[in-house]
Amino acid sequence: MKNDLDLSVRIGSLIMPNPVGVASGTFGYGEEYDELVHIDALGALYTKAVTLEPREGNPPPRLVETPMGLINSIGLANPGVEKFLREKLPSLRTRLCPIIVNVAGSTEDDYIQVIERIEAHLASTDSGRPGIDGYEINVSCPNVHKGGMSFGIDPRLVERLTHSLRQKTSRPLIIKLSPNVTDIAEIARAAEAGGADAISCINTIVGMVIDTEKMKPAIAMGTGGLSGPAIRPIGVAATYKVSKAVRIPIIGLGGITNASDAIQYLLAGALAVQVGTALFSYPQAPLKVLDGIIEWMQRHSVHSVSDIRFMLR
């Protein structure tokens, strides 16, 4: 029975009620999905990126479908940290599921200032639930001209940035890694050495579509980030490799559309997963994935979801 199962997972000091969250950039800050999915039943809500200053994002067109996937070049469009605190945080405080704020920046100081401003705001307000349970640090976004890629491909910069942010918060710190590197395990080890509580593995893969009639890229910026089912085998392999390199938990994502996809990540070494692109066509996908994980655990007599990562033969 479901009640006999332990679905909880621990990331640093945070205990998530179940392993299935929604990926940053696919779920906004939650309001857009209020009428479509039972948000409080999620394992975690990973917010859209928050940057120091407001960003309008990249020029359109910013999305193009591909076989078994989607390329996006949104450019981290968001209202900036101050407007996030004024306009988005009050709603997040009403959620019962854990809230992980995704943070992005173009310089190390950008990241630091975002964390500092959020932490100062939380310390100055007494409204019961803080509305923020941890941070996911985006060092890997492939569709901005500076910052993300340069941080995400250099282990020394990843370790230094993680260490700097570790000094600014006691909340769980999750480093989201890029697959667009020579050795993702090396970057993961650097994040762990810097004090990360967990690794998100993986972000999108650089891709391109060309309109052969117009003879120009289908995305205004030329290239963008490929997500969706096409990248799932890459994400699973990266998760498996990283799981052999670090001791901290791994959150697997990339192309998860059903329970079998998610369980592949869990068997590869992930403790939790995120559902992203599947939300655009089926908003209930995360909870359907969770139901499928429960059914799989019952069928295989697995009591704790945390044990699945040790079961690969």
Short mmCIF file of N, CA, C and O in Angstrom, two decimals, residues 59-136:
data_model
loop_
_atom_site.label_atom_id
_atom_site.label_comp_id
_atom_site.label_asym_id
_atom_site.label_seq_id
_atom_site.Cartn_x
_atom_site.Cartn_y
_atom_site.Cartn_z
N PRO A 59 15.25 37.95 -28.18
CA PRO A 59 14.21 38.30 -29.15
C PRO A 59 13.54 37.04 -29.72
O PRO A 59 14.15 35.99 -29.79
N PRO A 60 12.27 37.16 -30.14
CA PRO A 60 11.60 36.02 -30.77
C PRO A 60 12.06 35.86 -32.21
O PRO A 60 12.60 36.83 -32.80
N PRO A 61 11.84 34.67 -32.78
CA PRO A 61 11.26 33.48 -32.15
C PRO A 61 12.22 32.83 -31.16
O PRO A 61 13.44 32.79 -31.39
N ARG A 62 11.66 32.32 -30.07
CA ARG A 62 12.47 31.78 -28.98
C ARG A 62 12.23 30.29 -28.74
O ARG A 62 12.90 29.70 -27.89
N LEU A 63 11.26 29.71 -29.44
CA LEU A 63 10.93 28.29 -29.28
C LEU A 63 10.77 27.64 -30.65
O LEU A 63 10.21 28.26 -31.56
N VAL A 64 11.24 26.42 -30.78
CA VAL A 64 11.00 25.64 -31.99
C VAL A 64 10.94 24.16 -31.60
O VAL A 64 11.75 23.69 -30.80
N GLU A 65 9.94 23.46 -32.13
CA GLU A 65 9.84 22.03 -31.87
C GLU A 65 10.82 21.26 -32.73
O GLU A 65 11.15 21.66 -33.85
N THR A 66 11.30 20.15 -32.19
CA THR A 66 12.18 19.24 -32.91
C THR A 66 11.63 17.82 -32.73
O THR A 66 10.74 17.61 -31.90
N PRO A 67 12.11 16.86 -33.50
CA PRO A 67 11.67 15.48 -33.26
C PRO A 67 11.97 15.06 -31.82
O PRO A 67 13.11 15.09 -31.39
N MET A 68 10.92 14.76 -31.06
CA MET A 68 11.05 14.32 -29.67
C MET A 68 11.71 15.38 -28.78
O MET A 68 12.42 15.05 -27.83
N GLY A 69 11.48 16.66 -29.09
CA GLY A 69 12.08 17.67 -28.24
C GLY A 69 11.64 19.08 -28.56
O GLY A 69 10.75 19.33 -29.38
N LEU A 70 12.28 20.01 -27.89
CA LEU A 70 11.98 21.43 -28.00
C LEU A 70 13.27 22.20 -27.80
O LEU A 70 14.05 21.90 -26.89
N ILE A 71 13.52 23.19 -28.67
CA ILE A 71 14.65 24.09 -28.47
C ILE A 71 14.11 25.42 -27.99
O ILE A 71 13.18 25.98 -28.57
N ASN A 72 14.70 25.94 -26.90
CA ASN A 72 14.30 27.25 -26.40
C ASN A 72 15.49 28.16 -26.28
O ASN A 72 16.62 27.71 -26.05
N SER A 73 15.23 29.44 -26.47
CA SER A 73 16.24 30.46 -26.24
C SER A 73 15.55 31.63 -25.56
O SER A 73 15.47 32.73 -26.11
N ILE A 74 15.03 31.38 -24.37
CA ILE A 74 14.25 32.39 -23.65
C ILE A 74 15.16 33.50 -23.14
O ILE A 74 14.77 34.67 -23.10
N GLY A 75 16.37 33.15 -22.72
CA GLY A 75 17.30 34.18 -22.25
C GLY A 75 17.08 34.61 -20.82
O GLY A 75 17.37 35.75 -20.45
N LEU A 76 16.53 33.71 -19.99
CA LEU A 76 16.34 33.97 -18.56
C LEU A 76 15.46 35.19 -18.29
O LEU A 76 15.70 35.96 -17.37
N ALA A 77 14.44 35.39 -19.11
CA ALA A 77 13.49 36.49 -18.88
C ALA A 77 12.88 36.36 -17.49
O ALA A 77 12.34 35.32 -17.13
N ASN A 78 12.97 37.44 -16.70
CA ASN A 78 12.40 37.42 -15.35
C ASN A 78 12.35 38.84 -14.81
O ASN A 78 13.01 39.75 -15.34
N PRO A 79 11.57 39.08 -13.75
CA PRO A 79 11.38 40.45 -13.25
C PRO A 79 12.52 41.00 -12.41
O PRO A 79 12.48 42.17 -12.01
N GLY A 80 13.53 40.18 -12.10
CA GLY A 80 14.60 40.64 -11.22
C GLY A 80 14.28 40.34 -9.76
O GLY A 80 13.12 40.14 -9.38
N VAL A 81 15.31 40.34 -8.93
CA VAL A 81 15.15 39.86 -7.56
C VAL A 81 14.22 40.74 -6.72
O VAL A 81 13.42 40.22 -5.92
N GLU A 82 14.28 42.06 -6.88
CA GLU A 82 13.46 42.93 -6.03
C GLU A 82 11.97 42.74 -6.33
O GLU A 82 11.14 42.65 -5.42
N LYS A 83 11.62 42.67 -7.61
CA LYS A 83 10.22 42.45 -7.98
C LYS A 83 9.78 41.04 -7.62
O LYS A 83 8.63 40.81 -7.23
N PHE A 84 10.71 40.09 -7.72
CA PHE A 84 10.40 38.72 -7.29
C PHE A 84 10.00 38.70 -5.82
O PHE A 84 9.00 38.07 -5.44
N LEU A 85 10.76 39.41 -5.00
CA LEU A 85 10.46 39.42 -3.56
C LEU A 85 9.12 40.11 -3.27
O LEU A 85 8.37 39.67 -2.40
N ARG A 86 8.82 41.17 -4.02
CA ARG A 86 7.57 41.91 -3.79
C ARG A 86 6.35 41.18 -4.34
O ARG A 86 5.31 41.12 -3.69
N GLU A 87 6.48 40.61 -5.55
CA GLU A 87 5.30 40.15 -6.26
C GLU A 87 5.15 38.63 -6.35
O GLU A 87 4.03 38.14 -6.51
N LYS A 88 6.24 37.90 -6.27
CA LYS A 88 6.16 36.44 -6.44
C LYS A 88 6.25 35.69 -5.11
O LYS A 88 5.58 34.67 -4.92
N LEU A 89 7.08 36.17 -4.21
CA LEU A 89 7.28 35.47 -2.94
C LEU A 89 6.01 35.33 -2.12
O LEU A 89 5.79 34.27 -1.52
N PRO A 90 5.13 36.36 -2.04
CA PRO A 90 3.90 36.18 -1.24
C PRO A 90 3.08 34.97 -1.67
O PRO A 90 2.55 34.24 -0.82
N SER A 91 2.99 34.74 -2.99
CA SER A 91 2.25 33.57 -3.47
C SER A 91 2.99 32.28 -3.13
O SER A 91 2.36 31.28 -2.73
N LEU A 92 4.30 32.29 -3.27
CA LEU A 92 5.09 31.09 -2.95
C LEU A 92 4.95 30.71 -1.49
O LEU A 92 5.01 29.53 -1.13
N ARG A 93 4.73 31.71 -0.63
CA ARG A 93 4.59 31.44 0.81
C ARG A 93 3.31 30.67 1.13
O ARG A 93 3.18 30.12 2.22
N THR A 94 2.37 30.66 0.20
CA THR A 94 1.12 29.94 0.44
C THR A 94 1.24 28.47 0.06
O THR A 94 0.32 27.68 0.35
N ARG A 95 2.32 28.09 -0.61
CA ARG A 95 2.48 26.70 -1.06
C ARG A 95 2.88 25.79 0.10
O ARG A 95 3.64 26.17 0.99
N LEU A 96 2.40 24.56 0.04
CA LEU A 96 2.78 23.57 1.05
C LEU A 96 3.98 22.75 0.62
O LEU A 96 4.67 22.17 1.45
N CYS A 97 4.23 22.68 -0.69
CA CYS A 97 5.40 21.92 -1.17
C CYS A 97 6.67 22.75 -1.02
O CYS A 97 6.61 23.99 -0.96
N PRO A 98 7.83 22.11 -0.94
CA PRO A 98 9.09 22.85 -0.87
C PRO A 98 9.29 23.74 -2.09
O PRO A 98 8.92 23.37 -3.20
N ILE A 99 9.87 24.92 -1.87
CA ILE A 99 10.14 25.88 -2.94
C ILE A 99 11.64 26.05 -3.07
O ILE A 99 12.33 26.44 -2.12
N ILE A 100 12.15 25.74 -4.26
CA ILE A 100 13.57 25.92 -4.56
C ILE A 100 13.69 27.04 -5.59
O ILE A 100 13.15 26.93 -6.69
N VAL A 101 14.37 28.11 -5.23
CA VAL A 101 14.50 29.25 -6.13
C VAL A 101 15.73 29.06 -7.02
O VAL A 101 16.85 28.87 -6.52
N ASN A 102 15.50 29.11 -8.32
CA ASN A 102 16.60 29.02 -9.28
C ASN A 102 17.25 30.40 -9.40
O ASN A 102 16.55 31.40 -9.59
N VAL A 103 18.56 30.45 -9.31
CA VAL A 103 19.31 31.71 -9.34
C VAL A 103 20.29 31.68 -10.50
O VAL A 103 21.01 30.69 -10.71
N ALA A 104 20.32 32.77 -11.28
CA ALA A 104 21.25 32.88 -12.40
C ALA A 104 21.94 34.24 -12.36
O ALA A 104 21.46 35.19 -11.72
N GLY A 105 23.06 34.34 -13.06
CA GLY A 105 23.79 35.60 -13.08
C GLY A 105 24.84 35.62 -14.17
O GLY A 105 25.16 34.59 -14.76
N SER A 106 25.35 36.81 -14.42
CA SER A 106 26.40 36.97 -15.43
C SER A 106 27.79 37.08 -14.81
O SER A 106 28.79 36.92 -15.49
N THR A 107 27.82 37.36 -13.49
CA THR A 107 29.09 37.44 -12.77
C THR A 107 28.91 36.78 -11.42
O THR A 107 27.78 36.58 -10.95
N GLU A 108 30.01 36.47 -10.77
CA GLU A 108 29.94 35.87 -9.44
C GLU A 108 29.20 36.79 -8.48
O GLU A 108 28.39 36.34 -7.67
N ASP A 109 29.45 38.09 -8.61
CA ASP A 109 28.80 39.05 -7.71
C ASP A 109 27.29 39.08 -7.92
O ASP A 109 26.53 39.30 -6.97
N ASP A 110 26.84 38.86 -9.16
CA ASP A 110 25.40 38.80 -9.42
C ASP A 110 24.74 37.72 -8.57
O ASP A 110 23.71 37.95 -7.91
N TYR A 111 25.30 36.53 -8.61
CA TYR A 111 24.76 35.41 -7.84
C TYR A 111 24.75 35.75 -6.34
O TYR A 111 23.76 35.51 -5.64
N ILE A 112 25.86 36.28 -5.87
CA ILE A 112 26.00 36.59 -4.45
C ILE A 112 24.94 37.61 -4.02
O ILE A 112 24.28 37.45 -2.98
N GLN A 113 24.77 38.66 -4.84
CA GLN A 113 23.80 39.70 -4.47
C GLN A 113 22.37 39.17 -4.45
O GLN A 113 21.57 39.57 -3.60
N VAL A 114 22.04 38.30 -5.39
CA VAL A 114 20.68 37.72 -5.39
C VAL A 114 20.44 36.95 -4.09
O VAL A 114 19.42 37.14 -3.42
N ILE A 115 21.38 36.10 -3.72
CA ILE A 115 21.23 35.32 -2.49
C ILE A 115 21.19 36.24 -1.28
O ILE A 115 20.34 36.08 -0.37
N GLU A 116 22.08 37.23 -1.24
CA GLU A 116 22.11 38.16 -0.10
C GLU A 116 20.79 38.91 0.05
O GLU A 116 20.27 39.06 1.17
N ARG A 117 20.23 39.37 -1.06
CA ARG A 117 18.98 40.13 -0.98
C ARG A 117 17.81 39.26 -0.56
O ARG A 117 16.95 39.69 0.21
N ILE A 118 17.79 38.05 -1.06
CA ILE A 118 16.71 37.14 -0.64
C ILE A 118 16.83 36.80 0.84
O ILE A 118 15.86 36.86 1.59
N GLU A 119 18.05 36.47 1.28
CA GLU A 119 18.25 36.10 2.68
C GLU A 119 17.94 37.27 3.61
O GLU A 119 17.34 37.08 4.67
N ALA A 120 18.33 38.49 3.21
CA ALA A 120 18.05 39.67 4.03
C ALA A 120 16.55 39.90 4.12
O ALA A 120 16.02 40.25 5.19
N HIS A 121 15.85 39.71 3.03
CA HIS A 121 14.41 39.90 3.02
C HIS A 121 13.72 38.87 3.92
O HIS A 121 12.83 39.23 4.70
N LEU A 122 14.15 37.63 3.83
CA LEU A 122 13.55 36.58 4.66
C LEU A 122 13.81 36.84 6.14
O LEU A 122 12.95 36.59 6.98
N ALA A 123 15.00 37.36 6.45
CA ALA A 123 15.34 37.64 7.84
C ALA A 123 14.55 38.81 8.41
O ALA A 123 14.33 38.89 9.62
N SER A 124 14.10 39.70 7.53
CA SER A 124 13.42 40.91 7.99
C SER A 124 11.91 40.76 8.05
O SER A 124 11.21 41.66 8.51
N THR A 125 11.40 39.64 7.56
CA THR A 125 9.95 39.42 7.57
C THR A 125 9.61 38.22 8.43
O THR A 125 10.32 37.23 8.44
N ASP A 126 8.51 38.35 9.13
CA ASP A 126 8.05 37.25 9.99
C ASP A 126 6.63 36.91 9.58
O ASP A 126 5.66 37.45 10.09
N SER A 127 6.53 36.01 8.61
CA SER A 127 5.21 35.66 8.10
C SER A 127 4.97 34.16 8.16
O SER A 127 4.25 33.59 7.36
N GLY A 128 5.62 33.51 9.12
CA GLY A 128 5.46 32.06 9.23
C GLY A 128 6.33 31.35 8.22
O GLY A 128 7.56 31.36 8.31
N ARG A 129 5.72 30.78 7.21
CA ARG A 129 6.47 30.04 6.20
C ARG A 129 7.33 30.98 5.37
O ARG A 129 6.83 31.98 4.81
N PRO A 130 8.64 30.71 5.22
CA PRO A 130 9.52 31.63 4.47
C PRO A 130 9.21 31.68 2.99
O PRO A 130 9.44 32.69 2.34
N GLY A 131 8.69 30.59 2.43
CA GLY A 131 8.40 30.57 1.00
C GLY A 131 9.58 30.18 0.15
O GLY A 131 9.45 30.05 -1.07
N ILE A 132 10.73 30.01 0.76
CA ILE A 132 11.94 29.58 0.05
C ILE A 132 12.64 28.54 0.91
O ILE A 132 13.00 28.81 2.05
N ASP A 133 12.82 27.35 0.36
CA ASP A 133 13.43 26.27 1.13
C ASP A 133 14.84 25.93 0.67
O ASP A 133 15.53 25.15 1.34
N GLY A 134 15.26 26.48 -0.45
CA GLY A 134 16.60 26.21 -0.95
C GLY A 134 16.84 26.93 -2.26
O GLY A 134 15.95 27.63 -2.77
N TYR A 135 18.04 26.76 -2.79
CA TYR A 135 18.43 27.44 -4.02
C TYR A 135 19.00 26.43 -5.02
O TYR A 135 19.76 25.54 -4.64
N GLU A 136 18.63 26.60 -6.27
CA GLU A 136 19.24 25.86 -7.37
C GLU A 136 20.02 26.88 -8.20
O GLU A 136 19.45 27.82 -8.74
#
